[in-house]
């Protein structure tokens, strides 16, 4: 999507970001190998069906439906969040609540629409009362995400929020320390940013999130990579 400087500024203004911050030069910091995947070999349709029928953890008992992920199966950008919330569980699509609307605006500011990227979560089922995913749930679900990554072969991954970043990078480093530098998942560049739900509570952090998006755009464009 080609957008004018004027449009981009309008989106940033709508996001409540009034500064245009140049992106920091990223430096590779982590190479993480994906764990062995037992969904390996499945195509998109088989993977979707496997997720829909999944009973690997207790979350299948409380879910309304699984939330597989949405977007372009040829997307260069993969956005990975934490887990479905109430609205996502109801509609079967990730990031459709208030946080999702902010994510859409962030993507638009980066020149992307929801249809151009692929959006998935670490967990495909909603944890009750929106509690944090448990380690066992994340590892039960991991092979689905790994297969989505293998099928997509994205050029860049944007991990939004602590759970996504820490799960993907296998670390307990706080998100504030993970953002601002370039990571890799295998060969794939990975940028960490704040979760839009956190940004709704802490709008002052939106400027940092915009820096992260700038880093992702730079890396994707082959600048500073
Ligand atoms: N938060 C997430 O991390 N994912 C969603 O799909 C919705 C909210």
Coordinates of C-alpha atoms in Angstrom, one line a residue, residues 3-166:
X3 CA 0.6 6.1 1.4
X4 CA 1.5 9.8 1.4
X5 CA 3.4 11.4 4.2
X6 CA 0.2 13.4 4.9
X7 CA -1.8 10.1 5.3
X8 CA 0.8 8.6 7.6
X9 CA 0.9 11.7 9.8
X10 CA -2.9 11.6 10.0
X11 CA -2.8 8.0 11.1
X12 CA -0.1 8.8 13.7
X13 CA -2.2 11.7 14.9
X14 CA -5.2 9.4 15.3
X15 CA -2.9 7.1 17.3
X16 CA -2.1 10.0 19.6
X17 CA 1.5 10.1 18.4
X18 CA 2.6 13.6 17.7
X19 CA 6.3 13.0 17.0
X20 CA 7.9 11.3 14.1
X21 CA 10.7 9.3 15.6
X22 CA 13.5 8.0 13.5
X23 CA 14.0 4.3 14.0
X24 CA 17.1 3.2 16.0
X25 CA 19.6 1.0 14.2
X26 CA 18.8 -2.5 15.2
X27 CA 21.4 -5.1 16.0
X28 CA 20.9 -8.8 15.9
X29 CA 20.8 -10.2 19.5
X30 CA 19.2 -13.6 19.6
X31 CA 18.9 -16.6 17.4
X32 CA 16.2 -18.9 18.6
X33 CA 15.5 -22.3 17.2
X34 CA 11.9 -23.3 17.0
X35 CA 11.1 -26.5 18.9
X36 CA 10.2 -29.7 17.0
X37 CA 6.8 -29.4 15.4
X38 CA 4.3 -32.2 15.5
X39 CA 2.0 -30.3 13.1
X40 CA 4.9 -30.4 10.6
X41 CA 3.7 -31.4 7.1
X42 CA 0.2 -30.1 7.4
X43 CA -1.1 -27.7 4.8
X44 CA -3.2 -24.7 5.6
X45 CA -6.5 -26.5 5.5
X46 CA -5.2 -29.5 7.5
X47 CA -3.7 -27.2 10.1
X48 CA -6.9 -25.2 10.4
X49 CA -8.8 -28.4 10.9
X50 CA -6.3 -29.7 13.4
X51 CA -6.6 -26.5 15.4
X52 CA -10.4 -26.5 15.3
X53 CA -10.4 -30.0 16.7
X54 CA -7.7 -29.6 19.2
X55 CA -8.1 -30.9 22.8
X56 CA -4.4 -30.8 23.8
X57 CA -5.0 -28.7 26.8
X58 CA -7.9 -27.8 29.1
X59 CA -8.7 -24.6 27.3
X60 CA -10.7 -26.6 24.8
X61 CA -13.4 -27.1 27.4
X62 CA -14.1 -23.4 28.0
X63 CA -13.6 -22.0 24.5
X64 CA -16.5 -21.0 22.2
X65 CA -14.3 -21.7 19.3
X66 CA -10.6 -21.8 18.3
X67 CA -9.0 -18.7 16.9
X68 CA -6.7 -19.9 14.1
X69 CA -5.4 -16.6 12.8
X70 CA -6.4 -14.3 9.9
X71 CA -4.9 -12.6 6.9
X72 CA -2.9 -13.2 3.8
X73 CA -1.3 -16.6 3.5
X74 CA 1.4 -15.0 1.4
X75 CA 2.0 -12.2 3.8
X76 CA 5.5 -10.9 4.4
X77 CA 4.5 -9.6 7.8
X78 CA 3.4 -11.9 10.6
X79 CA 1.9 -10.3 13.8
X80 CA 1.9 -12.6 16.8
X81 CA -0.1 -11.8 19.9
X82 CA -0.9 -13.6 23.1
X83 CA -4.3 -15.3 23.1
X84 CA -7.9 -14.6 22.1
X85 CA -9.9 -12.5 24.4
X86 CA -13.7 -12.6 24.9
X87 CA -14.6 -10.9 21.6
X88 CA -12.1 -13.0 19.7
X89 CA -13.4 -16.2 21.2
X90 CA -16.9 -15.1 20.2
X91 CA -16.0 -14.1 16.6
X92 CA -13.3 -16.7 15.9
X93 CA -10.8 -14.0 14.7
X94 CA -7.8 -12.5 16.5
X95 CA -7.5 -8.9 17.5
X96 CA -11.1 -7.8 16.9
X97 CA -11.7 -6.0 20.2
X98 CA -10.5 -2.5 21.2
X99 CA -6.9 -3.7 21.3
X100 CA -7.4 -5.0 17.8
X101 CA -8.7 -1.7 16.5
X102 CA -5.5 -0.1 17.8
X103 CA -3.4 -2.8 16.2
X104 CA -5.2 -2.0 12.9
X105 CA -4.3 1.7 13.3
X106 CA -0.7 0.8 14.1
X107 CA -0.5 -1.3 11.0
X108 CA -2.1 1.4 8.9
X109 CA 0.4 3.9 10.1
X110 CA 3.1 1.4 8.9
X111 CA 1.4 1.3 5.5
X112 CA -0.3 -2.1 6.1
X113 CA -3.8 -3.3 6.2
X114 CA -5.1 -6.2 8.2
X115 CA -5.7 -8.1 4.9
X116 CA -2.0 -7.7 3.8
X117 CA -0.5 -9.2 6.9
X118 CA -1.1 -12.4 8.8
X119 CA -2.2 -12.2 12.5
X120 CA -2.0 -15.1 14.9
X121 CA -1.6 -15.7 18.6
X122 CA 0.6 -17.9 20.8
X123 CA -2.6 -19.6 22.0
X124 CA -5.5 -20.5 19.8
X125 CA -8.0 -20.7 22.6
X126 CA -9.1 -18.1 25.1
X127 CA -7.8 -18.5 28.7
X128 CA -10.7 -18.0 31.1
X129 CA -11.1 -14.5 32.5
X130 CA -8.3 -13.4 30.1
X131 CA -5.6 -14.7 32.5
X132 CA -2.1 -15.1 31.2
X133 CA -1.4 -18.3 29.2
X134 CA 0.2 -21.0 31.2
X135 CA 3.5 -22.5 30.1
X136 CA 1.9 -25.9 29.4
X137 CA -0.8 -24.3 27.3
X138 CA 1.7 -22.4 25.3
X139 CA 3.8 -25.5 24.7
X140 CA 0.7 -27.6 23.8
X141 CA -0.2 -24.9 21.2
X142 CA 3.4 -24.2 20.0
X143 CA 3.5 -26.6 17.0
X144 CA 0.5 -24.9 15.4
X145 CA 2.2 -21.6 15.5
X146 CA 5.5 -23.1 14.3
X147 CA 3.6 -24.6 11.4
X148 CA 1.9 -21.3 10.6
X149 CA 5.4 -19.7 10.5
X150 CA 6.8 -22.5 8.3
X151 CA 3.9 -22.2 5.9
X152 CA 4.0 -18.4 5.7
X153 CA 7.8 -17.9 5.7
X154 CA 7.3 -14.3 6.7
X155 CA 10.0 -11.8 6.0
X156 CA 9.4 -10.2 9.4
X157 CA 7.6 -11.1 12.7
X158 CA 6.2 -8.5 15.0
X159 CA 5.7 -9.9 18.5
X160 CA 3.2 -7.8 20.3
X161 CA 3.3 -7.9 24.1
X162 CA 5.2 -9.7 26.8
X163 CA 3.7 -13.2 26.3
X164 CA 4.4 -13.3 22.6
X165 CA 7.9 -11.9 22.9
X166 CA 8.9 -14.1 25.8

